[in-house]
Coordinates of C-alpha atoms and ligand atoms in Angstrom, one line a residue:
M1 CA 37.4 -114.1 39.7
T2 CA 35.6 -111.2 41.3
V3 CA 36.9 -107.9 40.1
H4 CA 37.6 -107.2 36.4
L5 CA 39.5 -104.1 35.5
V6 CA 38.2 -103.6 32.0
G7 CA 39.3 -101.1 29.3
A8 CA 36.3 -99.5 27.6
G9 CA 38.2 -98.1 24.6
P10 CA 38.8 -94.5 23.6
G11 CA 35.2 -93.4 23.3
D12 CA 33.2 -95.0 20.5
P13 CA 31.3 -97.8 22.3
G14 CA 32.1 -100.2 19.4
L15 CA 35.8 -100.1 20.4
I16 CA 35.5 -102.1 23.6
T17 CA 37.0 -105.6 23.3
A18 CA 34.7 -108.6 22.8
R19 CA 35.8 -109.9 26.2
G20 CA 35.2 -106.6 27.9
L21 CA 31.6 -106.4 26.5
E22 CA 31.0 -110.0 27.6
L23 CA 32.0 -109.1 31.1
V24 CA 29.9 -106.0 31.2
R25 CA 26.9 -107.9 30.1
A26 CA 27.3 -110.5 32.8
C27 CA 28.3 -108.3 35.8
D28 CA 26.6 -107.8 39.2
V29 CA 28.2 -104.5 39.8
L30 CA 29.5 -101.9 37.3
V31 CA 31.8 -99.1 38.5
A32 CA 32.2 -96.8 35.5
D33 CA 34.6 -94.0 34.7
V34 CA 33.3 -90.6 33.6
L35 CA 34.8 -91.0 30.1
V36 CA 32.9 -94.3 29.5
S37 CA 30.0 -94.0 27.0
Q38 CA 26.5 -94.4 28.3
E39 CA 25.8 -97.0 25.6
L40 CA 28.3 -99.3 27.3
I41 CA 26.9 -98.7 30.8
D42 CA 23.5 -99.6 29.4
E43 CA 24.9 -103.0 28.4
A44 CA 25.0 -104.0 32.1
P45 CA 22.2 -106.3 33.2
E46 CA 19.0 -104.5 34.3
D47 CA 19.4 -105.7 37.9
A48 CA 23.1 -104.8 38.1
I49 CA 24.3 -102.2 40.6
V50 CA 25.7 -99.3 38.5
V51 CA 28.0 -96.8 40.2
S52 CA 29.4 -93.8 38.4
R53 CA 32.7 -92.6 39.8
A54 CA 31.8 -89.0 39.0
G55 CA 32.7 -86.9 41.9
M56 CA 34.5 -89.7 43.7
K57 CA 38.1 -89.4 44.7
Q58 CA 40.4 -92.2 43.5
E59 CA 40.9 -93.4 47.1
E60 CA 37.1 -93.8 47.5
V61 CA 36.8 -95.8 44.2
T62 CA 39.6 -98.1 45.4
R63 CA 37.9 -98.6 48.7
L64 CA 34.6 -99.3 47.0
L65 CA 36.3 -101.9 44.8
V66 CA 37.9 -103.6 47.7
A67 CA 34.5 -103.6 49.6
Y68 CA 32.6 -105.0 46.7
G69 CA 35.4 -107.4 46.0
T70 CA 34.9 -109.2 49.4
T71 CA 31.2 -110.0 48.5
G72 CA 31.9 -112.6 45.9
L73 CA 29.8 -110.6 43.4
D74 CA 31.1 -110.2 39.8
I75 CA 32.4 -106.7 39.6
V76 CA 33.4 -104.8 36.4
R77 CA 35.5 -101.7 36.9
L78 CA 35.1 -100.0 33.5
K79 CA 37.8 -97.5 32.6
G80 CA 38.3 -95.3 29.6
G81 CA 40.9 -96.5 27.1
D82 CA 43.2 -99.1 28.6
P83 CA 43.1 -99.5 32.4
F84 CA 46.9 -99.3 32.8
V85 CA 47.5 -96.2 30.7
F86 CA 47.1 -93.1 32.8
G87 CA 44.1 -94.8 34.3
R88 CA 45.3 -95.5 37.8
G89 CA 44.4 -99.1 37.2
G90 CA 47.7 -100.1 38.7
E91 CA 46.8 -98.5 42.0
E92 CA 43.4 -100.3 42.0
A93 CA 45.2 -103.6 41.2
I94 CA 47.7 -103.2 44.0
A95 CA 44.9 -102.4 46.5
L96 CA 43.0 -105.5 45.4
A97 CA 46.1 -107.7 45.6
E98 CA 46.9 -106.4 49.1
A99 CA 43.4 -107.2 50.2
G100 CA 43.7 -110.7 48.8
I101 CA 40.9 -110.1 46.3
P102 CA 41.2 -112.0 43.0
F103 CA 41.1 -109.7 39.9
E104 CA 42.0 -109.6 36.3
V105 CA 43.0 -106.9 33.9
V106 CA 41.2 -106.8 30.5
P107 CA 43.1 -104.5 28.2
G108 CA 41.4 -101.8 26.2
V109 CA 42.1 -99.8 23.1
S110 CA 44.0 -96.9 24.5
S111 CA 43.6 -93.5 23.1
I112 CA 47.4 -93.4 22.6
A113 CA 47.2 -94.5 18.9
A114 CA 43.5 -94.8 18.4
V115 CA 42.8 -91.1 18.9
P116 CA 45.6 -89.9 16.5
A117 CA 44.4 -92.5 14.0
S118 CA 40.8 -91.2 14.2
A119 CA 42.3 -88.0 12.8
L120 CA 44.3 -90.0 10.3
I121 CA 47.6 -89.4 12.1
P122 CA 49.8 -92.6 12.2
V123 CA 51.9 -92.4 15.4
T124 CA 54.7 -94.1 13.7
H125 CA 55.4 -93.9 10.0
R126 CA 58.3 -95.4 8.0
G127 CA 61.0 -92.8 7.3
V128 CA 59.2 -90.2 9.5
S129 CA 59.0 -91.5 13.0
D130 CA 60.2 -94.8 14.5
R131 CA 59.3 -94.0 18.1
V132 CA 56.5 -92.7 20.2
T133 CA 56.7 -91.1 23.7
I134 CA 53.6 -90.8 25.7
A135 CA 53.6 -88.4 28.6
S136 CA 51.2 -86.5 30.8
G137 CA 50.8 -82.8 29.9
H138 CA 51.7 -82.0 33.4
G139 CA 54.3 -83.4 35.9
A140 CA 53.6 -85.6 38.9
D141 CA 52.4 -82.7 41.1
G142 CA 50.6 -80.8 38.4
D143 CA 53.8 -78.9 37.6
E144 CA 55.5 -78.5 34.2
P145 CA 56.6 -81.6 32.4
D146 CA 60.3 -82.2 31.8
Y147 CA 60.5 -80.4 28.4
A148 CA 64.2 -81.1 27.9
S149 CA 63.7 -84.9 27.9
L150 CA 60.5 -84.7 25.8
A151 CA 62.2 -82.5 23.2
A152 CA 65.1 -84.9 23.1
T153 CA 63.2 -88.0 22.1
G154 CA 63.4 -87.4 18.4
G155 CA 60.1 -89.1 17.7
T156 CA 56.3 -88.6 18.0
L157 CA 55.0 -87.1 21.3
V158 CA 51.5 -88.0 22.5
L159 CA 50.6 -85.8 25.4
F160 CA 47.7 -86.7 27.6
M161 CA 45.6 -84.3 29.7
G162 CA 47.3 -81.3 28.1
L163 CA 44.4 -79.4 26.6
E164 CA 44.2 -76.7 29.3
R165 CA 47.9 -76.0 28.8
V166 CA 48.5 -76.3 25.1
E167 CA 50.1 -72.9 25.0
Q168 CA 52.6 -73.7 27.8
L169 CA 53.4 -77.1 26.3
C170 CA 54.2 -75.7 22.9
R171 CA 56.2 -72.9 24.4
G172 CA 58.1 -75.3 26.7
L173 CA 59.0 -77.6 23.8
V174 CA 60.3 -74.8 21.7
A175 CA 62.3 -73.4 24.6
A176 CA 63.7 -76.9 25.0
G177 CA 65.0 -77.0 21.4
L178 CA 62.2 -78.2 19.1
P179 CA 61.7 -76.0 16.0
A180 CA 58.6 -73.7 16.2
S181 CA 57.7 -75.2 12.8
T182 CA 57.3 -78.7 14.2
P183 CA 53.9 -80.1 13.1
A184 CA 51.5 -80.4 16.0
A185 CA 47.8 -81.3 16.4
V186 CA 45.1 -81.5 19.0
V187 CA 42.4 -84.2 18.7
S188 CA 39.4 -83.6 20.8
R189 CA 36.8 -86.3 21.6
G190 CA 38.5 -88.8 19.3
T191 CA 36.4 -91.6 17.9
L192 CA 33.2 -89.9 19.1
P193 CA 30.6 -88.4 16.7
D194 CA 31.6 -84.9 17.8
Q195 CA 35.3 -85.4 17.3
E196 CA 37.2 -82.3 16.3
S197 CA 40.8 -81.8 15.4
V198 CA 43.2 -79.0 14.5
S199 CA 46.6 -79.3 12.9
G200 CA 49.4 -76.7 12.7
T201 CA 52.8 -76.2 14.3
L202 CA 54.1 -75.6 17.8
E203 CA 53.8 -71.9 17.0
T204 CA 50.2 -71.9 15.8
L205 CA 48.6 -74.8 17.8
A206 CA 47.5 -72.9 20.9
E207 CA 45.4 -70.5 18.9
L208 CA 43.9 -73.2 16.7
A209 CA 43.0 -75.3 19.7
A210 CA 41.1 -72.6 21.5
G211 CA 37.6 -73.7 22.3
L212 CA 38.1 -77.4 21.8
E213 CA 36.5 -79.7 24.3
S214 CA 38.1 -82.3 26.5
P215 CA 39.1 -85.1 26.5
A216 CA 41.8 -84.2 24.0
L217 CA 45.3 -85.4 23.0
V218 CA 48.2 -83.2 21.9
I219 CA 50.3 -84.8 19.2
V220 CA 53.7 -83.4 18.2
G221 CA 56.0 -84.5 15.4
D222 CA 56.3 -84.9 11.7
V223 CA 53.6 -87.7 11.6
V224 CA 51.1 -84.9 12.1
A225 CA 52.0 -83.6 8.6
V226 CA 51.5 -87.2 7.3
G227 CA 48.0 -87.1 8.8
A228 CA 47.2 -83.7 7.3
G229 CA 48.4 -84.9 3.9
L230 CA 46.2 -88.1 4.2
A231 CA 43.2 -86.0 5.1
A232 CA 43.7 -83.7 2.2
A233 CA 44.2 -86.7 -0.2
M234 CA 41.0 -88.3 1.0
A235 CA 39.2 -84.9 1.2
V236 CA 37.8 -85.8 4.5
P237 CA 37.3 -83.0 7.0
A238 CA 39.3 -84.9 9.7
I239 CA 41.7 -82.0 10.3
A240 CA 40.6 -78.4 10.1
Ligands
LIG301 N1 43.3 -94.9 30.1 C1 43.0 -93.9 29.1 C2 43.6 -92.5 29.4 C3 43.0 -91.9 30.6 S1 43.7 -90.3 31.0 C4 43.5 -94.4 27.7 O1 44.2 -95.5 27.7 O2 43.2 -93.8 26.7 C5 42.5 -89.2 30.2 C6 43.2 -88.5 29.1 O3 43.2 -89.4 27.9 C7 42.4 -87.3 28.6 O4 42.8 -86.2 29.3 C8 42.9 -87.2 27.1 O5 44.2 -86.6 27.1 C9 43.0 -88.7 26.7 N2 41.8 -89.2 26.1 C10 41.0 -90.2 26.5 N3 40.0 -90.4 25.6 C11 40.2 -89.5 24.6 C12 39.5 -89.2 23.4 N4 38.4 -89.9 23.0 N5 39.9 -88.2 22.6 C13 41.0 -87.5 22.9 N6 41.7 -87.7 24.1 C14 41.3 -88.7 24.9

């Protein structure tokens, strides 16, 4: 095995898997995503080659993995959350497979449910929501998502990469038929010490979320109200 595509978890370094950490501690080369915490990068052996992908295009990262992959060294490609959830891990895996380089995928705790949970929002809840749709906050070419199909799912929506366009997202969902009173939240830097979250409705969310930092998830649906109720019941300041 030469290249390990490893999920680092959603932010808190304690949320990497035991297997992921074991691989980081034993690697020769670590290629780390921008979202990966420094504590995890520091777990690599002292003599390991550590490459940050900051400033690199995806094509360059993929080329680098293929190049290192031919050396026989033990390479860990450490990616935020899960490598196969909006992580372009699939593209890296295809390039490695095409180059005949052995690889494995080590799943990670994706932000999908972990980040809502860090703000006490259960993505499914008996009697409230029995389905979750995850989607990018923008379409394939950076254009608007397909609001009509998102509004029609009837369950929880978890929107990635949507912080910069919360206002358009909320407006688009309302125009597509969701009530303006639908509960909605933004969770910024979930599971990290400086996590912040706001909870409101599709009508109020954009204003509430102004000034929040990325990475952030937008969560839409009645489960958000369950989270707000839980937070109030526990009197924890998880939701402002
Ligand atoms: N592979 C990752 C997702 C990478 S895409 C995973 O499985 O979680 C990056 C997007 O994920 C960000 O724009 C944001 O929407 C979301 N995200 C990742 N980590 C987050 C965190 N700690 N808090 C809030 N959102 C996060």
